[in-house]
Structure formats: structure tokens, C-alpha cells
Amino acid sequence: MERHQYPLYLAPMEGVGARPFRVAMAGIGGFDEGCTEFIRVPKNAHCKSLAKVYQADELGSIPLAAQVMGSDPELTAQMTLELILRGAPRIDLNCGCPSNKVTGRGAGSSLLKDPRHLYEVASAMCKVSTVPVTVKLRSGFDDTALFEDNLLAAQEAGAKHIALHPRTKKEGYKPPAHWSLIKRAKEILSIPVIGNGDILTPADAKRMVSETGCDGIMIGRGAVINPWIFHEIRGMQCKNFAELKTYLETFVQHLPEGMRSKNGVNQLKQLCGFLYRANERLLEERTPMLRTPYIDIADFLSKNLPILENFCI
Ligand SMILES: Cc1cc2nc3c(=O)[nH]c(=O)nc-3n(C[C@H](O)[C@H](O)[C@H](O)COP(=O)(O)O)c2cc1C
């Protein structure tokens, strides 16, 4: 298999992709950089619990970028500084989150409605930052009318790269992701373009790079379905059951206090809801796995590990 020559990013994912997943993924490795899920910029930009949401060494030797979600340039810039003080090697601006709770306040994908506003927030961050500032965006809010203006706004603001999930906010996660827009972004920007969206196999990664010319790729759901996807893109086959067991145990160990009992089972069901899509044999077991009432985490693991062994054979 051809070796990859481009950086591989683990996508920010709120919920399923939070710290327990990221740390478990770092145990498997293969990606060049991780990123936190969005960190909301609070009204006074001083987030008391920032230490809880951002720890620079969370992934050991793998750098962890911090993603911010804000709409006020000054407050978002202040938050950028706070995260740099905590050791963040890169700060990413979220211009994609579709949640109405978020967009209602003008942040996330709402920034895509007004390239000038996107520029102001991103440039306020770039002006104060001593580390690279990047922008992760969707292709638009309701449509792609402002797509190119938004890309150029990010570049002019000083973003060091953009990561593009080529769907509008309105499209949500409806397939397909429009990879042709990644190609278009490459044509009009001089900064690197990281392609994202619907990469589920090493072949998808290869096809995205050849079809779009993107400078790197970012994988979200594909990594939850197959935690070895980054290694496989690098031409290595290293799925093994012992590592999968450690992956699940690491996930459990890093669940927040209070989630290690009943709630922890729900977290594991969510994670395994993805894993069980990894092959046909597992897919058959997905609904029973989700419906079974487990007593606790140990019960979940003892019933599911033998099934998951199938994933590695
Ligand atoms: C559960 C979930 C949570 C997500 N949370 C974030 C987030 O916090 N910040 C962000 O920029 N994108 C977020 N995304 C979008 C992903 O980073 C990515 O752009 C999208 O899932 C498409 O890539 P994929 O097909 O590889 O999953 C989230 C996606 C999912 C499925």
C-alpha cells in the first residue's frame, strides 16, 4: 500500500469524541494531531474550568489543538490567549457547528452568514496569537453563496490553514459530503486546505487527496468506527484484540467522575454504536448491543468484548 505523505488530523467531536475517546485513540495512535471539541467563549472570556476542558499534554506526545466557538472578536481573542497560556499549540475557530443553541448567539456556523464577521473574529485571534490560528468551516449556512467569501475571509484574517467539511449547515450530515468544494478551496486559497468528510477507509483518504489535491485530511466518525484508520492510511495493518480491549478500558478510565457507573454504560453504548458499524458481522449485533440492559460497565465489557473480537479477526 502507498504510504501517505500528508498530515492526518483527528477531527474535533463533541460528545463521543471528548477526552475519554481522544486519550483512548492516542493509545492506538497514527494521527499527527488531535483537537478538543468546541470550547464556548463565555461572556467574560474567563473560563474558570478551562483546566478541565483543555490539557495540552492530554494525548502524550501527540499535540492537542484547542477549538474555540465564539462570535465576539475581543472575547474570542482573550480566550485564545488563555489557551496559549495553557500550552495549546494551535487554536482553531469553529465555523461549522450547526446547533441552534450555538448558532443562536452568532457563533459556529452562524459565522458563515457574514464573511466580514468571520474575518473580524479570526483576525482578532490571529493578531494576539503566538501559535497558528486555523479555521474549521462548513461550506455555508443555508447554501454555498458565500462559500468563497468565507474561505478568503479566513485566509485574509491570517489563518494558517482551513479545514473544510463540505456540507452546509442545512445539509447537516446528509450524504454526500461535496468533495468538489475541497478542490475549489484549493484553487482559490494559498494556505493549506485540510479535507474532511465521509472518510471511512484508507481508499477514501487516498481518493480525497487525489480528487481534491488537499494538503491533509481530517477524520471524525471514521475513526470512531475504526480506531486504526490512521495506521491503515499509513499502510499498516495492526488491528488486534488486546489493543481494542485496552482502548475500551482507557475510554472507561477517562470518563468523568460520576460517569463510571450507569452513565458510563450509556457512553460505552454510544462509542460502540460506532464501532459496531465497522463490519457486517458486528452490524448485526449493533441493535441487540444497544437494547441490552447492562448492570454496569463490567457487565457491558464482559458481554461485548467477545463480540468485538470479531472486528479484529
Ligand atoms: C458527534 C459529533 C460531534 C462533533 N463536534 C464537533 C465540534 O465540536 N467541532 C467541530 O468543528 N466539528 C464537530 N463535528 C464535525 C466533525 O469534526 C467533522 O467535521 C464531521 O463529522 C465530518 O467528518 P467525518 O465524516 O470524518 O465525521 C462533530 C461531528 C460529530 C459526528
PDB file of N, CA and C in Angstrom, residues 119-177:
ATOM      1  N   TYR A 119     -14.250  37.220   9.422  1.00  0.00           N
ATOM      2  CA  TYR A 119     -12.931  37.855   9.326  1.00  0.00           C
ATOM      3  C   TYR A 119     -12.571  38.543  10.643  1.00  0.00           C
ATOM      4  N   GLU A 120     -13.519  39.274  11.192  1.00  0.00           N
ATOM      5  CA  GLU A 120     -13.223  40.033  12.425  1.00  0.00           C
ATOM      6  C   GLU A 120     -12.851  39.117  13.587  1.00  0.00           C
ATOM      7  N   VAL A 121     -13.596  38.041  13.736  1.00  0.00           N
ATOM      8  CA  VAL A 121     -13.302  37.123  14.847  1.00  0.00           C
ATOM      9  C   VAL A 121     -11.940  36.449  14.612  1.00  0.00           C
ATOM     10  N   ALA A 122     -11.746  35.924  13.388  1.00  0.00           N
ATOM     11  CA  ALA A 122     -10.486  35.204  13.106  1.00  0.00           C
ATOM     12  C   ALA A 122      -9.296  36.157  13.175  1.00  0.00           C
ATOM     13  N   SER A 123      -9.464  37.373  12.676  1.00  0.00           N
ATOM     14  CA  SER A 123      -8.298  38.262  12.675  1.00  0.00           C
ATOM     15  C   SER A 123      -7.978  38.753  14.082  1.00  0.00           C
ATOM     16  N   ALA A 124      -8.987  38.940  14.930  1.00  0.00           N
ATOM     17  CA  ALA A 124      -8.704  39.306  16.336  1.00  0.00           C
ATOM     18  C   ALA A 124      -7.890  38.194  17.006  1.00  0.00           C
ATOM     19  N   MET A 125      -8.207  36.952  16.686  1.00  0.00           N
ATOM     20  CA  MET A 125      -7.455  35.825  17.250  1.00  0.00           C
ATOM     21  C   MET A 125      -6.020  35.823  16.712  1.00  0.00           C
ATOM     22  N   CYS A 126      -5.900  35.983  15.393  1.00  0.00           N
ATOM     23  CA  CYS A 126      -4.562  35.936  14.769  1.00  0.00           C
ATOM     24  C   CYS A 126      -3.668  37.045  15.305  1.00  0.00           C
ATOM     25  N   LYS A 127      -4.256  38.213  15.530  1.00  0.00           N
ATOM     26  CA  LYS A 127      -3.437  39.355  15.982  1.00  0.00           C
ATOM     27  C   LYS A 127      -2.778  39.098  17.327  1.00  0.00           C
ATOM     28  N   VAL A 128      -3.479  38.409  18.231  1.00  0.00           N
ATOM     29  CA  VAL A 128      -2.906  38.215  19.565  1.00  0.00           C
ATOM     30  C   VAL A 128      -2.116  36.908  19.688  1.00  0.00           C
ATOM     31  N   SER A 129      -2.280  36.040  18.696  1.00  0.00           N
ATOM     32  CA  SER A 129      -1.769  34.680  18.892  1.00  0.00           C
ATOM     33  C   SER A 129      -0.288  34.518  18.539  1.00  0.00           C
ATOM     34  N   THR A 130       0.399  33.732  19.361  1.00  0.00           N
ATOM     35  CA  THR A 130       1.792  33.386  19.069  1.00  0.00           C
ATOM     36  C   THR A 130       1.874  31.972  18.485  1.00  0.00           C
ATOM     37  N   VAL A 131       0.738  31.317  18.363  1.00  0.00           N
ATOM     38  CA  VAL A 131       0.709  29.970  17.770  1.00  0.00           C
ATOM     39  C   VAL A 131      -0.226  30.033  16.546  1.00  0.00           C
ATOM     40  N   PRO A 132      -0.156  29.051  15.663  1.00  0.00           N
ATOM     41  CA  PRO A 132      -1.030  29.105  14.485  1.00  0.00           C
ATOM     42  C   PRO A 132      -2.518  29.119  14.865  1.00  0.00           C
ATOM     43  N   VAL A 133      -3.255  29.992  14.176  1.00  0.00           N
ATOM     44  CA  VAL A 133      -4.717  30.015  14.309  1.00  0.00           C
ATOM     45  C   VAL A 133      -5.263  29.414  13.020  1.00  0.00           C
ATOM     46  N   THR A 134      -6.221  28.519  13.137  1.00  0.00           N
ATOM     47  CA  THR A 134      -6.800  27.878  11.953  1.00  0.00           C
ATOM     48  C   THR A 134      -8.315  28.004  12.024  1.00  0.00           C
ATOM     49  N   VAL A 135      -8.966  27.736  10.900  1.00  0.00           N
ATOM     50  CA  VAL A 135     -10.428  27.879  10.857  1.00  0.00           C
ATOM     51  C   VAL A 135     -11.026  26.590  10.303  1.00  0.00           C
ATOM     52  N   LYS A 136     -12.013  26.067  11.006  1.00  0.00           N
ATOM     53  CA  LYS A 136     -12.704  24.867  10.503  1.00  0.00           C
ATOM     54  C   LYS A 136     -14.106  25.284  10.101  1.00  0.00           C
ATOM     55  N   LEU A 137     -14.441  25.047   8.855  1.00  0.00           N
ATOM     56  CA  LEU A 137     -15.735  25.543   8.408  1.00  0.00           C
ATOM     57  C   LEU A 137     -16.502  24.557   7.544  1.00  0.00           C
ATOM     58  N   ARG A 138     -17.801  24.791   7.530  1.00  0.00           N
ATOM     59  CA  ARG A 138     -18.673  24.106   6.581  1.00  0.00           C
ATOM     60  C   ARG A 138     -18.723  24.947   5.308  1.00  0.00           C
ATOM     61  N   SER A 139     -19.474  24.457   4.308  1.00  0.00           N
ATOM     62  CA  SER A 139     -19.486  25.160   3.017  1.00  0.00           C
ATOM     63  C   SER A 139     -20.457  26.340   2.984  1.00  0.00           C
ATOM     64  N   GLY A 140     -21.255  26.492   4.022  1.00  0.00           N
ATOM     65  CA  GLY A 140     -22.189  27.612   4.053  1.00  0.00           C
ATOM     66  C   GLY A 140     -23.235  27.387   5.119  1.00  0.00           C
ATOM     67  N   PHE A 141     -24.154  28.299   5.218  1.00  0.00           N
ATOM     68  CA  PHE A 141     -25.225  28.154   6.211  1.00  0.00           C
ATOM     69  C   PHE A 141     -26.398  27.459   5.518  1.00  0.00           C
ATOM     70  N   ASP A 142     -27.226  28.212   4.791  1.00  0.00           N
ATOM     71  CA  ASP A 142     -28.321  27.560   4.042  1.00  0.00           C
ATOM     72  C   ASP A 142     -27.864  27.073   2.678  1.00  0.00           C
ATOM     73  N   ASP A 143     -26.942  27.830   2.064  1.00  0.00           N
ATOM     74  CA  ASP A 143     -26.447  27.460   0.738  1.00  0.00           C
ATOM     75  C   ASP A 143     -24.972  27.875   0.646  1.00  0.00           C
ATOM     76  N   THR A 144     -24.406  27.700  -0.551  1.00  0.00           N
ATOM     77  CA  THR A 144     -22.959  27.946  -0.681  1.00  0.00           C
ATOM     78  C   THR A 144     -22.647  29.323  -1.292  1.00  0.00           C
ATOM     79  N   ALA A 145     -23.641  30.209  -1.276  1.00  0.00           N
ATOM     80  CA  ALA A 145     -23.452  31.521  -1.928  1.00  0.00           C
ATOM     81  C   ALA A 145     -22.226  32.261  -1.386  1.00  0.00           C
ATOM     82  N   LEU A 146     -21.947  32.124  -0.108  1.00  0.00           N
ATOM     83  CA  LEU A 146     -20.826  32.864   0.492  1.00  0.00           C
ATOM     84  C   LEU A 146     -19.582  31.993   0.692  1.00  0.00           C
ATOM     85  N   PHE A 147     -19.589  30.817   0.084  1.00  0.00           N
ATOM     86  CA  PHE A 147     -18.505  29.853   0.302  1.00  0.00           C
ATOM     87  C   PHE A 147     -17.116  30.471   0.070  1.00  0.00           C
ATOM     88  N   GLU A 148     -16.944  31.046  -1.118  1.00  0.00           N
ATOM     89  CA  GLU A 148     -15.611  31.570  -1.455  1.00  0.00           C
ATOM     90  C   GLU A 148     -15.273  32.787  -0.597  1.00  0.00           C
ATOM     91  N   ASP A 149     -16.264  33.639  -0.340  1.00  0.00           N
ATOM     92  CA  ASP A 149     -16.012  34.822   0.511  1.00  0.00           C
ATOM     93  C   ASP A 149     -15.569  34.386   1.909  1.00  0.00           C
ATOM     94  N   ASN A 150     -16.189  33.333   2.427  1.00  0.00           N
ATOM     95  CA  ASN A 150     -15.808  32.857   3.762  1.00  0.00           C
ATOM     96  C   ASN A 150     -14.391  32.296   3.772  1.00  0.00           C
ATOM     97  N   LEU A 151     -14.047  31.544   2.721  1.00  0.00           N
ATOM     98  CA  LEU A 151     -12.682  30.996   2.649  1.00  0.00           C
ATOM     99  C   LEU A 151     -11.666  32.126   2.607  1.00  0.00           C
ATOM    100  N   LEU A 152     -11.939  33.118   1.770  1.00  0.00           N
ATOM    101  CA  LEU A 152     -10.991  34.226   1.619  1.00  0.00           C
ATOM    102  C   LEU A 152     -10.918  35.049   2.902  1.00  0.00           C
ATOM    103  N   ALA A 153     -12.057  35.174   3.586  1.00  0.00           N
ATOM    104  CA  ALA A 153     -12.064  35.922   4.856  1.00  0.00           C
ATOM    105  C   ALA A 153     -11.136  35.232   5.859  1.00  0.00           C
ATOM    106  N   ALA A 154     -11.199  33.909   5.909  1.00  0.00           N
ATOM    107  CA  ALA A 154     -10.338  33.163   6.847  1.00  0.00           C
ATOM    108  C   ALA A 154      -8.870  33.365   6.483  1.00  0.00           C
ATOM    109  N   GLN A 155      -8.575  33.277   5.197  1.00  0.00           N
ATOM    110  CA  GLN A 155      -7.177  33.435   4.750  1.00  0.00           C
ATOM    111  C   GLN A 155      -6.671  34.852   5.028  1.00  0.00           C
ATOM    112  N   GLU A 156      -7.485  35.850   4.659  1.00  0.00           N
ATOM    113  CA  GLU A 156      -7.055  37.244   4.865  1.00  0.00           C
ATOM    114  C   GLU A 156      -6.877  37.570   6.339  1.00  0.00           C
ATOM    115  N   ALA A 157      -7.659  36.904   7.178  1.00  0.00           N
ATOM    116  CA  ALA A 157      -7.548  37.144   8.623  1.00  0.00           C
ATOM    117  C   ALA A 157      -6.221  36.626   9.172  1.00  0.00           C
ATOM    118  N   GLY A 158      -5.601  35.708   8.432  1.00  0.00           N
ATOM    119  CA  GLY A 158      -4.305  35.190   8.880  1.00  0.00           C
ATOM    120  C   GLY A 158      -4.334  33.727   9.287  1.00  0.00           C
ATOM    121  N   ALA A 159      -5.414  33.025   8.956  1.00  0.00           N
ATOM    122  CA  ALA A 159      -5.475  31.588   9.302  1.00  0.00           C
ATOM    123  C   ALA A 159      -4.324  30.846   8.634  1.00  0.00           C
ATOM    124  N   LYS A 160      -3.732  29.907   9.377  1.00  0.00           N
ATOM    125  CA  LYS A 160      -2.586  29.152   8.843  1.00  0.00           C
ATOM    126  C   LYS A 160      -3.044  27.963   7.996  1.00  0.00           C
ATOM    127  N   HIS A 161      -4.232  27.494   8.242  1.00  0.00           N
ATOM    128  CA  HIS A 161      -4.859  26.542   7.328  1.00  0.00           C
ATOM    129  C   HIS A 161      -6.365  26.609   7.537  1.00  0.00           C
ATOM    130  N   ILE A 162      -7.101  26.054   6.590  1.00  0.00           N
ATOM    131  CA  ILE A 162      -8.535  25.873   6.856  1.00  0.00           C
ATOM    132  C   ILE A 162      -8.813  24.379   6.764  1.00  0.00           C
ATOM    133  N   ALA A 163      -9.766  23.934   7.562  1.00  0.00           N
ATOM    134  CA  ALA A 163     -10.239  22.553   7.440  1.00  0.00           C
ATOM    135  C   ALA A 163     -11.678  22.665   6.969  1.00  0.00           C
ATOM    136  N   LEU A 164     -11.992  21.961   5.897  1.00  0.00           N
ATOM    137  CA  LEU A 164     -13.317  22.111   5.291  1.00  0.00           C
ATOM    138  C   LEU A 164     -14.131  20.821   5.383  1.00  0.00           C
ATOM    139  N   HIS A 165     -15.302  20.950   6.010  1.00  0.00           N
ATOM    140  CA  HIS A 165     -16.303  19.883   5.982  1.00  0.00           C
ATOM    141  C   HIS A 165     -17.341  20.354   4.960  1.00  0.00           C
ATOM    142  N   PRO A 166     -17.272  19.815   3.737  1.00  0.00           N
ATOM    143  CA  PRO A 166     -18.019  20.416   2.636  1.00  0.00           C
ATOM    144  C   PRO A 166     -19.506  20.066   2.599  1.00  0.00           C
ATOM    145  N   ARG A 167     -20.188  20.490   3.624  1.00  0.00           N
ATOM    146  CA  ARG A 167     -21.648  20.433   3.674  1.00  0.00           C
ATOM    147  C   ARG A 167     -22.093  21.757   4.280  1.00  0.00           C
ATOM    148  N   THR A 168     -23.291  22.209   3.872  1.00  0.00           N
ATOM    149  CA  THR A 168     -23.822  23.407   4.517  1.00  0.00           C
ATOM    150  C   THR A 168     -24.384  23.019   5.884  1.00  0.00           C
ATOM    151  N   LYS A 169     -24.658  24.034   6.685  1.00  0.00           N
ATOM    152  CA  LYS A 169     -25.292  23.784   7.984  1.00  0.00           C
ATOM    153  C   LYS A 169     -26.630  23.087   7.744  1.00  0.00           C
ATOM    154  N   LYS A 170     -27.351  23.557   6.699  1.00  0.00           N
ATOM    155  CA  LYS A 170     -28.667  22.990   6.394  1.00  0.00           C
ATOM    156  C   LYS A 170     -28.567  21.498   6.043  1.00  0.00           C
ATOM    157  N   GLU A 171     -27.481  21.115   5.394  1.00  0.00           N
ATOM    158  CA  GLU A 171     -27.327  19.706   4.997  1.00  0.00           C
ATOM    159  C   GLU A 171     -27.016  18.799   6.187  1.00  0.00           C
ATOM    160  N   GLY A 172     -26.612  19.376   7.282  1.00  0.00           N
ATOM    161  CA  GLY A 172     -26.312  18.556   8.472  1.00  0.00           C
ATOM    162  C   GLY A 172     -25.242  17.533   8.158  1.00  0.00           C
ATOM    163  N   TYR A 173     -25.608  16.252   8.254  1.00  0.00           N
ATOM    164  CA  TYR A 173     -24.658  15.174   7.937  1.00  0.00           C
ATOM    165  C   TYR A 173     -25.173  14.341   6.766  1.00  0.00           C
ATOM    166  N   LYS A 174     -26.132  14.908   6.020  1.00  0.00           N
ATOM    167  CA  LYS A 174     -26.732  14.171   4.902  1.00  0.00           C
ATOM    168  C   LYS A 174     -25.670  13.865   3.842  1.00  0.00           C
ATOM    169  N   PRO A 175     -25.567  12.582   3.441  1.00  0.00           N
ATOM    170  CA  PRO A 175     -24.583  12.280   2.405  1.00  0.00           C
ATOM    171  C   PRO A 175     -25.038  12.830   1.045  1.00  0.00           C
ATOM    172  N   PRO A 176     -24.123  13.151   0.148  1.00  0.00           N
ATOM    173  CA  PRO A 176     -22.679  13.033   0.325  1.00  0.00           C
ATOM    174  C   PRO A 176     -22.068  14.355   0.802  1.00  0.00           C
ATOM    175  N   ALA A 177     -20.820  14.249   1.283  1.00  0.00           N
ATOM    176  CA  ALA A 177     -20.033  15.467   1.503  1.00  0.00           C
ATOM    177  C   ALA A 177     -19.518  15.870   0.118  1.00  0.00           C
TER     178      ALA A 177
END
